[in-house]
Coordinates of C-alpha atoms in Angstrom, one line a residue:
M6 CA -17.0 -11.7 -9.1
P7 CA -19.6 -8.8 -9.3
D8 CA -21.2 -7.9 -12.6
T9 CA -19.2 -5.2 -14.5
D10 CA -22.2 -2.8 -14.5
D11 CA -22.6 -3.2 -10.8
A12 CA -18.9 -2.5 -10.4
A13 CA -19.1 0.7 -12.3
A14 CA -22.0 1.9 -10.1
S15 CA -20.4 1.0 -6.8
E16 CA -18.4 3.6 -4.9
D17 CA -16.9 0.7 -2.8
T18 CA -15.4 -1.4 -5.6
N19 CA -11.9 -0.2 -5.1
A20 CA -12.1 -0.6 -1.4
A21 CA -13.4 -4.2 -1.8
I22 CA -10.6 -5.1 -4.2
W23 CA -7.8 -3.8 -2.1
K24 CA -9.1 -5.3 1.1
S25 CA -9.4 -8.7 -0.6
D26 CA -6.8 -11.4 -0.9
I27 CA -7.9 -12.1 -4.5
G28 CA -7.3 -8.5 -5.6
V29 CA -3.9 -8.3 -3.8
N30 CA -2.8 -11.7 -5.2
F31 CA -3.7 -10.5 -8.8
W32 CA -1.6 -7.4 -8.1
R33 CA 1.3 -9.5 -6.9
S34 CA 1.1 -11.7 -10.0
R35 CA 1.8 -8.7 -12.2
K36 CA 4.5 -7.3 -10.0
D37 CA 7.5 -8.1 -12.2
D38 CA 5.9 -6.6 -15.3
R39 CA 5.1 -3.4 -13.4
A40 CA 8.5 -3.2 -11.8
R41 CA 10.3 -3.1 -15.1
R42 CA 7.8 -0.5 -16.5
D43 CA 7.7 1.7 -13.4
A44 CA 11.3 1.7 -12.1
E45 CA 12.5 4.6 -14.4
R46 CA 9.4 6.6 -13.6
R47 CA 10.0 6.3 -9.9
V48 CA 13.6 7.4 -10.3
L49 CA 12.5 10.5 -12.2
M50 CA 10.0 11.4 -9.4
A51 CA 12.9 11.2 -6.9
Q52 CA 15.1 13.3 -9.2
L53 CA 12.4 16.0 -9.5
L54 CA 12.3 16.6 -5.7
P55 CA 14.3 19.7 -4.7
F56 CA 16.3 18.4 -1.8
A57 CA 20.0 17.8 -1.4
G58 CA 21.1 14.1 -1.1
D59 CA 21.8 14.3 2.6
E60 CA 19.0 16.8 3.5
P61 CA 16.5 15.6 6.1
F62 CA 12.9 15.9 5.0
T63 CA 9.6 14.1 5.4
F64 CA 7.4 12.9 2.5
V65 CA 4.1 11.1 2.2
D66 CA 3.5 8.3 -0.3
L67 CA -0.3 8.1 -1.0
G68 CA -1.5 4.7 -2.1
A69 CA 1.9 3.5 -1.3
G70 CA 1.2 -0.3 -1.7
T71 CA 4.4 -2.2 -0.8
G72 CA 6.5 1.0 -0.9
A73 CA 8.3 0.8 -4.3
A74 CA 8.2 4.5 -4.9
A75 CA 9.0 5.4 -1.3
R76 CA 12.0 3.0 -1.4
T77 CA 13.3 4.8 -4.5
I78 CA 13.2 8.1 -2.8
L79 CA 14.8 6.8 0.4
D80 CA 17.6 5.4 -1.8
H81 CA 18.2 8.8 -3.3
Y82 CA 18.0 10.8 -0.1
S83 CA 19.9 9.4 2.8
A84 CA 18.2 11.5 5.5
A85 CA 14.6 11.3 4.1
H86 CA 11.7 9.9 6.2
A87 CA 8.7 8.3 4.5
I88 CA 5.1 8.0 5.6
L89 CA 3.4 5.4 3.5
A90 CA -0.4 5.7 3.3
D91 CA -2.4 2.7 2.1
F92 CA -5.7 1.0 2.6
S93 CA -4.8 -2.6 2.2
P94 CA -3.6 -4.6 5.2
Q95 CA -2.1 -7.2 2.9
M96 CA -0.1 -4.6 1.0
M97 CA 1.1 -2.9 4.2
A98 CA 2.2 -6.3 5.6
Q99 CA 4.2 -7.1 2.5
G100 CA 5.6 -3.6 2.5
E101 CA 6.9 -4.0 6.1
T102 CA 8.9 -7.0 4.8
E103 CA 10.3 -5.2 1.8
L104 CA 11.1 -2.1 3.9
E105 CA 13.1 -3.9 6.5
P106 CA 16.4 -2.4 5.2
Y107 CA 14.9 1.0 5.9
A108 CA 14.0 0.4 9.5
G109 CA 13.6 3.7 11.4
R110 CA 13.2 5.7 8.2
Y111 CA 9.5 5.0 7.5
S112 CA 6.1 4.4 9.0
Y113 CA 2.8 3.1 7.6
V114 CA -0.6 4.6 8.2
E115 CA -4.0 3.3 7.0
F116 CA -5.7 5.8 4.7
D117 CA -8.7 5.4 2.5
L118 CA -8.1 7.8 -0.3
T119 CA -11.7 7.7 -1.4
A120 CA -12.8 9.4 1.8
A121 CA -12.5 13.1 2.1
G122 CA -11.7 14.8 5.4
D123 CA -9.0 14.8 8.0
W124 CA -5.8 12.9 7.2
P125 CA -4.7 10.2 9.6
A126 CA -3.0 11.4 12.9
G127 CA 0.2 9.6 11.8
I128 CA 0.8 12.2 9.1
P129 CA 2.2 15.5 10.4
A130 CA 0.4 18.8 9.9
R131 CA 3.1 19.9 7.5
V132 CA 5.2 17.7 5.2
D133 CA 7.9 18.6 2.7
A134 CA 6.6 16.5 -0.3
V135 CA 3.8 14.2 -1.3
I136 CA 3.9 11.6 -4.0
S137 CA 1.3 9.2 -5.4
S138 CA 1.6 6.4 -8.0
L139 CA -1.1 4.6 -9.9
S140 CA -3.8 5.4 -7.4
V141 CA -5.4 8.8 -8.2
H142 CA -7.0 7.5 -11.3
H143 CA -9.2 5.3 -9.1
L144 CA -10.9 8.4 -7.6
N145 CA -13.9 10.2 -9.1
D146 CA -13.4 13.8 -10.3
E147 CA -14.8 15.4 -7.2
R148 CA -12.5 13.4 -5.0
K149 CA -9.5 14.1 -7.2
Q150 CA -10.1 17.8 -6.7
S151 CA -10.7 17.5 -2.9
L152 CA -7.6 15.3 -2.5
F153 CA -5.4 17.9 -4.4
A154 CA -6.7 20.6 -2.1
E155 CA -5.9 18.4 0.9
I156 CA -2.4 17.7 -0.3
H157 CA -1.9 21.5 -0.9
A158 CA -3.0 22.2 2.7
Q159 CA -0.7 19.5 4.1
L160 CA 2.4 20.7 2.3
A161 CA 4.9 23.1 3.8
P162 CA 5.4 26.3 1.7
G163 CA 7.5 25.3 -1.2
G164 CA 6.6 21.6 -0.8
W165 CA 6.1 19.5 -3.9
Y166 CA 3.4 17.1 -5.1
L167 CA 4.2 14.6 -7.9
N168 CA 1.8 12.0 -9.3
Y169 CA 2.5 9.1 -11.7
D170 CA -0.7 7.7 -13.2
P171 CA -2.4 6.6 -16.4
V172 CA -4.7 9.0 -18.2
K173 CA -7.6 8.6 -20.6
P174 CA -7.1 9.7 -24.2
P175 CA -8.7 13.0 -25.0
D176 CA -10.4 11.8 -28.2
P177 CA -10.7 8.7 -30.4
V178 CA -7.9 9.7 -32.8
V179 CA -5.4 9.9 -29.9
E180 CA -6.8 6.6 -28.5
E181 CA -6.2 4.9 -31.8
A182 CA -2.6 6.2 -31.9
W183 CA -1.9 5.0 -28.4
L184 CA -3.3 1.5 -29.1
R185 CA -1.4 1.2 -32.4
A186 CA 1.9 2.0 -30.6
G187 CA 1.1 -0.3 -27.7
D188 CA 0.2 -3.2 -30.0
R189 CA 3.4 -2.8 -32.0
R190 CA 5.4 -2.9 -28.8
D191 CA 3.5 -5.9 -27.5
P192 CA 2.1 -8.2 -30.2
E193 CA -0.1 -10.0 -27.7
A194 CA -1.8 -6.8 -26.4
H195 CA -4.5 -6.7 -29.1
H196 CA -5.5 -10.4 -28.4
R197 CA -5.6 -9.8 -24.7
R198 CA -7.7 -6.7 -25.1
H199 CA -10.3 -8.6 -27.2
H200 CA -10.3 -11.9 -25.3
M201 CA -10.8 -11.0 -21.6
N202 CA -12.6 -13.4 -19.3
D203 CA -15.3 -12.1 -17.0
E204 CA -12.9 -11.4 -14.1
E205 CA -10.5 -9.5 -16.4
K206 CA -13.4 -7.5 -17.8
F207 CA -14.5 -6.6 -14.3
R208 CA -11.0 -5.5 -13.3
H209 CA -10.6 -3.4 -16.5
A210 CA -13.9 -1.7 -15.9
N211 CA -12.9 -0.9 -12.4
H212 CA -9.5 0.3 -13.6
V213 CA -10.8 2.8 -16.1
R214 CA -14.2 3.9 -14.7
Y215 CA -12.8 7.2 -13.2
M216 CA -9.9 7.7 -15.5
I217 CA -10.0 11.1 -17.2
P218 CA -7.7 12.9 -19.7
L219 CA -4.6 14.8 -18.5
E220 CA -5.7 18.4 -19.1
P221 CA -8.5 18.6 -16.5
Q222 CA -6.2 17.1 -13.9
V223 CA -3.6 19.7 -14.5
G224 CA -6.4 22.2 -14.1
F225 CA -7.4 20.6 -10.8
L226 CA -3.9 21.2 -9.5
R227 CA -3.9 24.8 -10.5
A228 CA -7.3 25.3 -9.0
A229 CA -6.1 23.8 -5.7
G230 CA -3.4 26.5 -5.5
F231 CA -0.3 24.8 -6.9
E232 CA 2.3 26.7 -8.9
G233 CA 5.0 25.4 -11.2
V234 CA 2.4 22.9 -12.5
D235 CA 3.9 20.8 -15.3
V236 CA 3.7 17.5 -17.1
F237 CA 7.3 16.4 -16.3
W238 CA 7.1 13.2 -18.3
K239 CA 4.6 11.5 -20.6
E240 CA 4.6 8.4 -22.7
L241 CA 1.3 7.5 -24.4
D242 CA -1.2 7.0 -21.5
F243 CA 1.2 7.3 -18.6
V244 CA 2.3 10.6 -17.1
I245 CA 4.1 12.3 -14.3
Y246 CA 2.6 15.7 -13.4
G247 CA 2.8 17.9 -10.3
G248 CA 3.5 21.3 -8.8
R249 CA 4.5 23.0 -5.6
R250 CA 2.7 24.9 -2.9
P251 CA 3.9 28.5 -3.3
L252 CA 6.5 29.9 -1.0
L253 CA 5.3 32.4 1.6
S254 CA 6.3 36.0 0.8
A255 CA 8.0 37.9 3.6
T256 CA 5.1 40.2 3.8
A257 CA 2.7 37.3 4.3
S258 CA 4.9 35.8 7.0
G259 CA 5.5 39.0 8.8
G260 CA 9.2 39.3 7.8
S261 CA 11.1 42.1 6.2
G262 CA 12.4 40.6 3.0
G263 CA 13.1 37.6 0.9
V264 CA 11.0 34.4 1.0
V265 CA 10.4 31.7 3.6
P266 CA 12.0 28.4 2.4
P267 CA 10.2 25.1 2.7
V268 CA 10.3 23.4 6.1
A269 CA 12.5 20.3 5.7
G270 CA 12.3 17.5 8.2
S271 CA 8.8 18.6 9.3
A272 CA 7.9 15.3 11.0

């Protein structure tokens, strides 16, 4: 395993981890713990979307992994179609197995979130919603900002973006409070934090190296042009935040009154 300092300096660390069997196997080993923690958050993300239960729409799941978040939305919306974007062949292969009950309602595309530029051809020019879970914190600040701008451009007017992610504490006092609460919930957390082996130290360094506090990320969304920006849920270091691309005014769209609604089912 590379030295932690080298990992912090390398722009390719995340790519190497998610393209490796070792990295993916470690992720799988923690799957049950994450599933219990994340299930309610994924349900809330689904509930925040503005669609009727039987309304057709297309959404993109960035950093989709095996598709847990996408499956939750597909369960809530019977006519939804998911485009799952991920960079790990192993994750996508596992996802294809777990998504078998949703055949015909999803597709996978390979997408390296660290690389700015055009999105994969498998993602339509306009989609109705974009979600991301536990992936944006792996991007540096410049890429966070450019990704939010790309998401805004990809959304249909009125389309929503929601992100579920960990954030860094804004100051040491807050960090101490978060750790205190976490240690009381999990009596083994303090010991694990102070007795990591070299591989665990490497993974932790990679996990937190681009993590930043919540406030600047909310600012990045507003700067990208989103409206209705809010922190819809927060518990210690985990948050769900997001916003929508503004609706087009009738004047801007050449109409004579009212607003133009989002384009549902824009595959």
